[in-house]
PDB file of C-alpha atoms in Angstrom:
ATOM      1  CA  MET A   1      -8.422 -12.486  -6.809  1.00  0.00           C
ATOM      2  CA  ALA A   2      -7.938 -11.179  -3.206  1.00  0.00           C
ATOM      3  CA  ARG A   3     -10.228  -8.724  -1.584  1.00  0.00           C
ATOM      4  CA  ARG A   4      -8.916  -6.225   0.987  1.00  0.00           C
ATOM      5  CA  ILE A   5     -11.183  -6.605   4.069  1.00  0.00           C
ATOM      6  CA  ALA A   6      -9.775  -3.648   6.121  1.00  0.00           C
ATOM      7  CA  TYR A   7      -6.573  -1.777   6.610  1.00  0.00           C
ATOM      8  CA  THR A   8      -5.071  -2.783   9.967  1.00  0.00           C
ATOM      9  CA  GLY A   9      -1.968  -0.648  10.044  1.00  0.00           C
ATOM     10  CA  ALA A  10      -1.163   3.031  10.230  1.00  0.00           C
ATOM     11  CA  PRO A  11      -0.810   5.001   7.038  1.00  0.00           C
ATOM     12  CA  VAL A  12       2.596   4.521   5.336  1.00  0.00           C
ATOM     13  CA  LEU A  13       3.318   8.278   5.233  1.00  0.00           C
ATOM     14  CA  THR A  14       2.840  10.966   7.722  1.00  0.00           C
ATOM     15  CA  LEU A  15       2.138  14.626   7.175  1.00  0.00           C
ATOM     16  CA  ASP A  16       5.533  15.492   8.539  1.00  0.00           C
ATOM     17  CA  GLN A  17       7.278  13.216   6.018  1.00  0.00           C
ATOM     18  CA  VAL A  18       5.359  14.721   3.081  1.00  0.00           C
ATOM     19  CA  ALA A  19       6.141  18.217   4.364  1.00  0.00           C
ATOM     20  CA  PHE A  20       9.846  17.541   4.518  1.00  0.00           C
ATOM     21  CA  GLN A  21       9.732  16.034   1.031  1.00  0.00           C
ATOM     22  CA  CYS A  22       7.961  19.111  -0.223  1.00  0.00           C
ATOM     23  CA  ARG A  23      10.308  21.393   1.693  1.00  0.00           C
ATOM     24  CA  ALA A  24       7.475  23.073   3.634  1.00  0.00           C
ATOM     25  CA  GLU A  25       5.988  23.313   6.998  1.00  0.00           C
ATOM     26  CA  PRO A  26       3.224  20.775   7.778  1.00  0.00           C
ATOM     27  CA  GLU A  27       0.744  23.529   8.570  1.00  0.00           C
ATOM     28  CA  ASP A  28       1.352  25.074   5.134  1.00  0.00           C
ATOM     29  CA  LEU A  29       0.462  21.879   3.317  1.00  0.00           C
ATOM     30  CA  GLN A  30      -3.315  21.646   3.827  1.00  0.00           C
ATOM     31  CA  PRO A  31      -3.272  18.800   6.314  1.00  0.00           C
ATOM     32  CA  GLU A  32      -6.634  17.492   5.285  1.00  0.00           C
ATOM     33  CA  LEU A  33      -5.679  17.241   1.653  1.00  0.00           C
ATOM     34  CA  ILE A  34      -2.469  15.291   2.561  1.00  0.00           C
ATOM     35  CA  ASP A  35      -3.976  13.028   5.082  1.00  0.00           C
ATOM     36  CA  GLN A  36      -7.339  12.244   3.365  1.00  0.00           C
ATOM     37  CA  ILE A  37      -6.496  12.435  -0.191  1.00  0.00           C
ATOM     38  CA  ILE A  38      -2.880  12.404  -1.179  1.00  0.00           C
ATOM     39  CA  ILE A  39      -1.489   9.756   1.221  1.00  0.00           C
ATOM     40  CA  PRO A  40      -4.393   7.305   0.559  1.00  0.00           C
ATOM     41  CA  GLY A  41      -4.144   8.096  -3.125  1.00  0.00           C
ATOM     42  CA  VAL A  42      -0.454   7.373  -3.545  1.00  0.00           C
ATOM     43  CA  THR A  43      -0.748   4.292  -1.264  1.00  0.00           C
ATOM     44  CA  ALA A  44      -3.440   2.867  -3.650  1.00  0.00           C
ATOM     45  CA  GLN A  45      -1.496   3.771  -6.669  1.00  0.00           C
ATOM     46  CA  CYS A  46       1.542   1.941  -5.332  1.00  0.00           C
ATOM     47  CA  GLU A  47      -0.476  -1.101  -4.392  1.00  0.00           C
ATOM     48  CA  SER A  48      -2.104  -1.184  -7.824  1.00  0.00           C
ATOM     49  CA  LYS A  49       1.198  -0.755  -9.593  1.00  0.00           C
ATOM     50  CA  THR A  50       3.047  -3.459  -7.592  1.00  0.00           C
ATOM     51  CA  GLY A  51       0.426  -6.015  -6.651  1.00  0.00           C
ATOM     52  CA  ALA A  52       1.862  -5.835  -3.171  1.00  0.00           C
ATOM     53  CA  ALA A  53       0.284  -4.739   0.038  1.00  0.00           C
ATOM     54  CA  ILE A  54       1.817  -1.466   0.962  1.00  0.00           C
ATOM     55  CA  ARG A  55      -0.248  -0.330   4.096  1.00  0.00           C
ATOM     56  CA  GLU A  56      -0.801  -3.296   6.357  1.00  0.00           C
ATOM     57  CA  ALA A  57      -4.269  -4.868   5.709  1.00  0.00           C
ATOM     58  CA  THR A  58      -6.291  -7.984   6.035  1.00  0.00           C
ATOM     59  CA  TYR A  59      -6.991  -9.859   2.690  1.00  0.00           C
ATOM     60  CA  GLU A  60      -9.119 -12.689   1.789  1.00  0.00           C
ATOM     61  CA  GLU A  61      -9.013 -14.956  -1.295  1.00  0.00           C
ATOM     62  CA  ASP A  62     -10.715 -18.057  -2.525  1.00  0.00           C
ATOM     63  CA  TRP A  63      -8.619 -20.966  -3.780  1.00  0.00           C
ATOM     64  CA  PRO A  64     -10.010 -23.568  -6.192  1.00  0.00           C
ATOM     65  CA  ALA A  65      -9.356 -27.199  -5.423  1.00  0.00           C
ATOM     66  CA  HIS A  66      -6.581 -27.320  -8.022  1.00  0.00           C
ATOM     67  CA  PHE A  67      -4.335 -24.818  -6.163  1.00  0.00           C
ATOM     68  CA  LEU A  68      -1.714 -26.895  -4.582  1.00  0.00           C
ATOM     69  CA  SER A  69       0.241 -26.214  -1.412  1.00  0.00           C
ATOM     70  CA  GLY A  70       2.942 -23.730  -2.179  1.00  0.00           C
ATOM     71  CA  HIS A  71       0.765 -21.672  -4.572  1.00  0.00           C
ATOM     72  CA  ALA A  72       1.250 -17.928  -4.664  1.00  0.00           C
ATOM     73  CA  LEU A  73      -1.057 -15.620  -2.776  1.00  0.00           C
ATOM     74  CA  ASP A  74      -2.677 -12.907  -4.924  1.00  0.00           C
ATOM     75  CA  VAL A  75      -1.140 -10.056  -2.908  1.00  0.00           C
ATOM     76  CA  GLY A  76       2.546  -9.808  -2.285  1.00  0.00           C
ATOM     77  CA  GLN A  77       4.184  -9.046   1.055  1.00  0.00           C
ATOM     78  CA  ALA A  78       1.957 -11.346   3.133  1.00  0.00           C
ATOM     79  CA  VAL A  79       3.113 -11.727   6.709  1.00  0.00           C
ATOM     80  CA  ALA A  80       0.645 -14.019   8.445  1.00  0.00           C
ATOM     81  CA  ILE A  81      -2.170 -16.402   7.891  1.00  0.00           C
ATOM     82  CA  HIS A  82      -5.299 -15.623   9.971  1.00  0.00           C
ATOM     83  CA  SER A  83      -7.504 -18.480   8.905  1.00  0.00           C
ATOM     84  CA  VAL A  84      -8.137 -21.180   6.220  1.00  0.00           C
ATOM     85  CA  LEU A  85     -11.713 -22.204   5.722  1.00  0.00           C
ATOM     86  CA  MET A  86     -12.681 -25.356   3.726  1.00  0.00           C
ATOM     87  CA  LEU A  87     -15.614 -24.602   1.532  1.00  0.00           C
ATOM     88  CA  GLY A  88     -17.540 -27.801   1.221  1.00  0.00           C
ATOM     89  CA  ASN A  89     -20.801 -28.545  -0.400  1.00  0.00           C
ATOM     90  CA  SER A  90     -22.711 -28.394   2.947  1.00  0.00           C
ATOM     91  CA  GLY A  91     -23.052 -24.722   2.721  1.00  0.00           C
ATOM     92  CA  SER A  92     -21.162 -23.739   5.802  1.00  0.00           C
ATOM     93  CA  PRO A  93     -17.465 -23.318   5.753  1.00  0.00           C
ATOM     94  CA  VAL A  94     -15.355 -25.468   8.323  1.00  0.00           C
ATOM     95  CA  GLU A  95     -12.123 -24.038   9.781  1.00  0.00           C
ATOM     96  CA  PHE A  96      -8.937 -25.847   8.838  1.00  0.00           C
ATOM     97  CA  VAL A  97      -7.072 -26.851  12.080  1.00  0.00           C
ATOM     98  CA  GLY A  98      -3.842 -27.946  10.444  1.00  0.00           C
ATOM     99  CA  ARG A  99      -0.740 -25.977   9.880  1.00  0.00           C
ATOM    100  CA  ALA A 100      -0.547 -23.226   7.201  1.00  0.00           C
ATOM    101  CA  GLU A 101       2.506 -20.981   6.732  1.00  0.00           C
ATOM    102  CA  VAL A 102       3.602 -18.069   4.547  1.00  0.00           C
ATOM    103  CA  ILE A 103       6.773 -18.616   2.613  1.00  0.00           C
ATOM    104  CA  HIS A 104       8.465 -15.468   1.357  1.00  0.00           C
ATOM    105  CA  ALA A 105      10.288 -15.556  -1.852  1.00  0.00           C
ATOM    106  CA  GLY A 106      11.271 -11.990  -2.556  1.00  0.00           C
ATOM    107  CA  LYS A 107       8.525 -10.412  -4.483  1.00  0.00           C
ATOM    108  CA  GLU A 108       5.851 -13.088  -3.832  1.00  0.00           C
ATOM    109  CA  SER A 109       4.367 -14.801  -0.821  1.00  0.00           C
ATOM    110  CA  TYR A 110       3.293 -18.514  -1.032  1.00  0.00           C
ATOM    111  CA  LEU A 111       0.955 -20.481   1.233  1.00  0.00           C
ATOM    112  CA  ARG A 112       2.262 -23.814   2.275  1.00  0.00           C
ATOM    113  CA  PHE A 113       0.581 -26.704   4.065  1.00  0.00           C
ATOM    114  CA  PRO A 114       3.382 -28.572   5.764  1.00  0.00           C
ATOM    115  CA  ASP A 115       1.110 -31.467   6.862  1.00  0.00           C
ATOM    116  CA  GLY A 116      -0.825 -31.641   3.500  1.00  0.00           C
ATOM    117  CA  ARG A 117      -3.302 -29.353   1.895  1.00  0.00           C
ATOM    118  CA  PRO A 118      -6.982 -29.880   2.818  1.00  0.00           C
ATOM    119  CA  GLU A 119      -9.147 -30.986  -0.033  1.00  0.00           C
ATOM    120  CA  GLY A 120     -11.603 -28.874  -1.979  1.00  0.00           C
ATOM    121  CA  ALA A 121     -11.961 -25.149  -2.299  1.00  0.00           C
ATOM    122  CA  LEU A 122     -10.495 -22.908   0.292  1.00  0.00           C
ATOM    123  CA  ARG A 123     -10.989 -19.353   1.680  1.00  0.00           C
ATOM    124  CA  ILE A 124      -7.774 -17.873   3.069  1.00  0.00           C
ATOM    125  CA  ARG A 125      -7.624 -14.744   5.217  1.00  0.00           C
ATOM    126  CA  TYR A 126      -4.284 -13.210   5.793  1.00  0.00           C
ATOM    127  CA  ARG A 127      -2.364 -10.121   6.715  1.00  0.00           C
ATOM    128  CA  ALA A 128      -0.075  -8.352   4.398  1.00  0.00           C
ATOM    129  CA  GLY A 129       1.967  -5.167   4.297  1.00  0.00           C
ATOM    130  CA  VAL A 130       5.410  -4.051   3.136  1.00  0.00           C
ATOM    131  CA  ASP A 131       8.288  -3.672   5.523  1.00  0.00           C
ATOM    132  CA  LEU A 132       9.564  -0.178   4.588  1.00  0.00           C
ATOM    133  CA  GLN A 133      12.783  -0.762   6.548  1.00  0.00           C
ATOM    134  CA  ALA A 134      13.647  -3.632   4.256  1.00  0.00           C
ATOM    135  CA  HIS A 135      12.442  -1.810   1.106  1.00  0.00           C
ATOM    136  CA  PRO A 136      13.420   1.951   1.519  1.00  0.00           C
ATOM    137  CA  GLY A 137      12.966   2.503  -2.295  1.00  0.00           C
ATOM    138  CA  VAL A 138       9.249   2.013  -1.795  1.00  0.00           C
ATOM    139  CA  LEU A 139       9.099   4.813   0.829  1.00  0.00           C
ATOM    140  CA  SER A 140      11.181   7.039  -1.588  1.00  0.00           C
ATOM    141  CA  TRP A 141       8.634   6.314  -4.380  1.00  0.00           C
ATOM    142  CA  LEU A 142       5.650   7.118  -2.080  1.00  0.00           C
ATOM    143  CA  LEU A 143       7.270  10.418  -0.917  1.00  0.00           C
ATOM    144  CA  MET A 144       8.018  11.425  -4.631  1.00  0.00           C
ATOM    145  CA  ALA A 145       4.401  10.535  -5.696  1.00  0.00           C
ATOM    146  CA  ALA A 146       2.977  12.522  -2.733  1.00  0.00           C
ATOM    147  CA  GLU A 147       5.229  15.539  -3.562  1.00  0.00           C
ATOM    148  CA  THR A 148       4.102  15.292  -7.249  1.00  0.00           C
ATOM    149  CA  ALA A 149       0.506  15.058  -6.315  1.00  0.00           C
ATOM    150  CA  PHE A 150       0.788  17.989  -3.917  1.00  0.00           C
ATOM    151  CA  THR A 151       2.795  20.204  -6.231  1.00  0.00           C
ATOM    152  CA  HIS A 152       0.389  19.585  -9.187  1.00  0.00           C
ATOM    153  CA  ARG A 153      -2.804  19.264  -7.120  1.00  0.00           C
ATOM    154  CA  GLY A 154      -4.466  21.939  -9.328  1.00  0.00           C
ATOM    155  CA  LEU A 155      -3.980  19.805 -12.422  1.00  0.00           C
ATOM    156  CA  LEU A 156      -5.186  16.707 -10.693  1.00  0.00           C
ATOM    157  CA  VAL A 157      -8.343  18.241  -9.340  1.00  0.00           C
ATOM    158  CA  ALA A 158      -9.215  19.926 -12.633  1.00  0.00           C
ATOM    159  CA  GLY A 159      -8.596  16.526 -14.415  1.00  0.00           C
ATOM    160  CA  GLN A 160      -5.873  17.713 -16.672  1.00  0.00           C
ATOM    161  CA  SER A 161      -3.088  15.388 -17.737  1.00  0.00           C
ATOM    162  CA  LEU A 162      -0.057  15.328 -15.626  1.00  0.00           C
ATOM    163  CA  ALA A 163       3.255  14.066 -17.063  1.00  0.00           C
ATOM    164  CA  GLU A 164       4.714  11.190 -14.966  1.00  0.00           C
ATOM    165  CA  VAL A 165       8.270  11.158 -13.672  1.00  0.00           C
ATOM    166  CA  PRO A 166      10.127   8.908 -16.028  1.00  0.00           C
ATOM    167  CA  SER A 167       9.220   5.299 -15.152  1.00  0.00           C
ATOM    168  CA  SER A 168      12.766   4.055 -15.925  1.00  0.00           C
ATOM    169  CA  PHE A 169      13.827   5.801 -12.727  1.00  0.00           C
ATOM    170  CA  VAL A 170      11.022   5.665 -10.251  1.00  0.00           C
ATOM    171  CA  ASP A 171       9.589   2.251 -11.113  1.00  0.00           C
ATOM    172  CA  HIS A 172      12.839   0.644 -10.302  1.00  0.00           C
ATOM    173  CA  LEU A 173      12.319   1.811  -6.589  1.00  0.00           C
ATOM    174  CA  LEU A 174       9.326  -0.656  -6.582  1.00  0.00           C
ATOM    175  CA  ALA A 175      11.014  -3.549  -8.415  1.00  0.00           C
ATOM    176  CA  ASP A 176      11.812  -5.524  -5.139  1.00  0.00           C
ATOM    177  CA  ILE A 177       8.149  -5.862  -4.267  1.00  0.00           C
ATOM    178  CA  THR A 178       6.377  -5.840  -7.677  1.00  0.00           C
ATOM    179  CA  VAL A 179       4.529  -9.107  -8.160  1.00  0.00           C
ATOM    180  CA  PRO A 180       5.226 -10.684 -11.548  1.00  0.00           C
ATOM    181  CA  PRO A 181       2.189 -11.182 -13.969  1.00  0.00           C
ATOM    182  CA  ARG A 182       0.537 -14.438 -13.732  1.00  0.00           C
ATOM    183  CA  PHE A 183      -0.878 -14.715 -17.165  1.00  0.00           C
TER     184      PHE A 183
END
């Protein structure tokens, strides 16, 4: 399972975008609530729902020796490989100096070693994040989720249940980037 090391990109929504979606002025929306709670919250919800990186971040995952070249990375929307470490029995990882490349196949990203996969267990560090220009439905989903969270913030803070927008509509906005289950 991949671990997010750190977000490296800007938040995927701005206060102005959320204000426009809510049909309000930015200063009327409690900017701290939007910037510190709602935008990170809907981003995390979208990442959890899709299995794809929404906000650009660096991820790290360990591969057992039986994962072959061309195996899928755990997080979808990978854009670049930062490093591949070979985890030998010596205790200290050794950096792989061969070629490693990301192959995009729609919803999933695959790591390929054109000159052959190094032997043994590997630790892969990569950058991932969705291209909202290529997937505008994701932006629509994020904005609708932010508007819903802001409009019903009293229910969310109090811990009461909030009815979701029918998934048959909004979840199709995420279909292009949702990583399929691997079980």
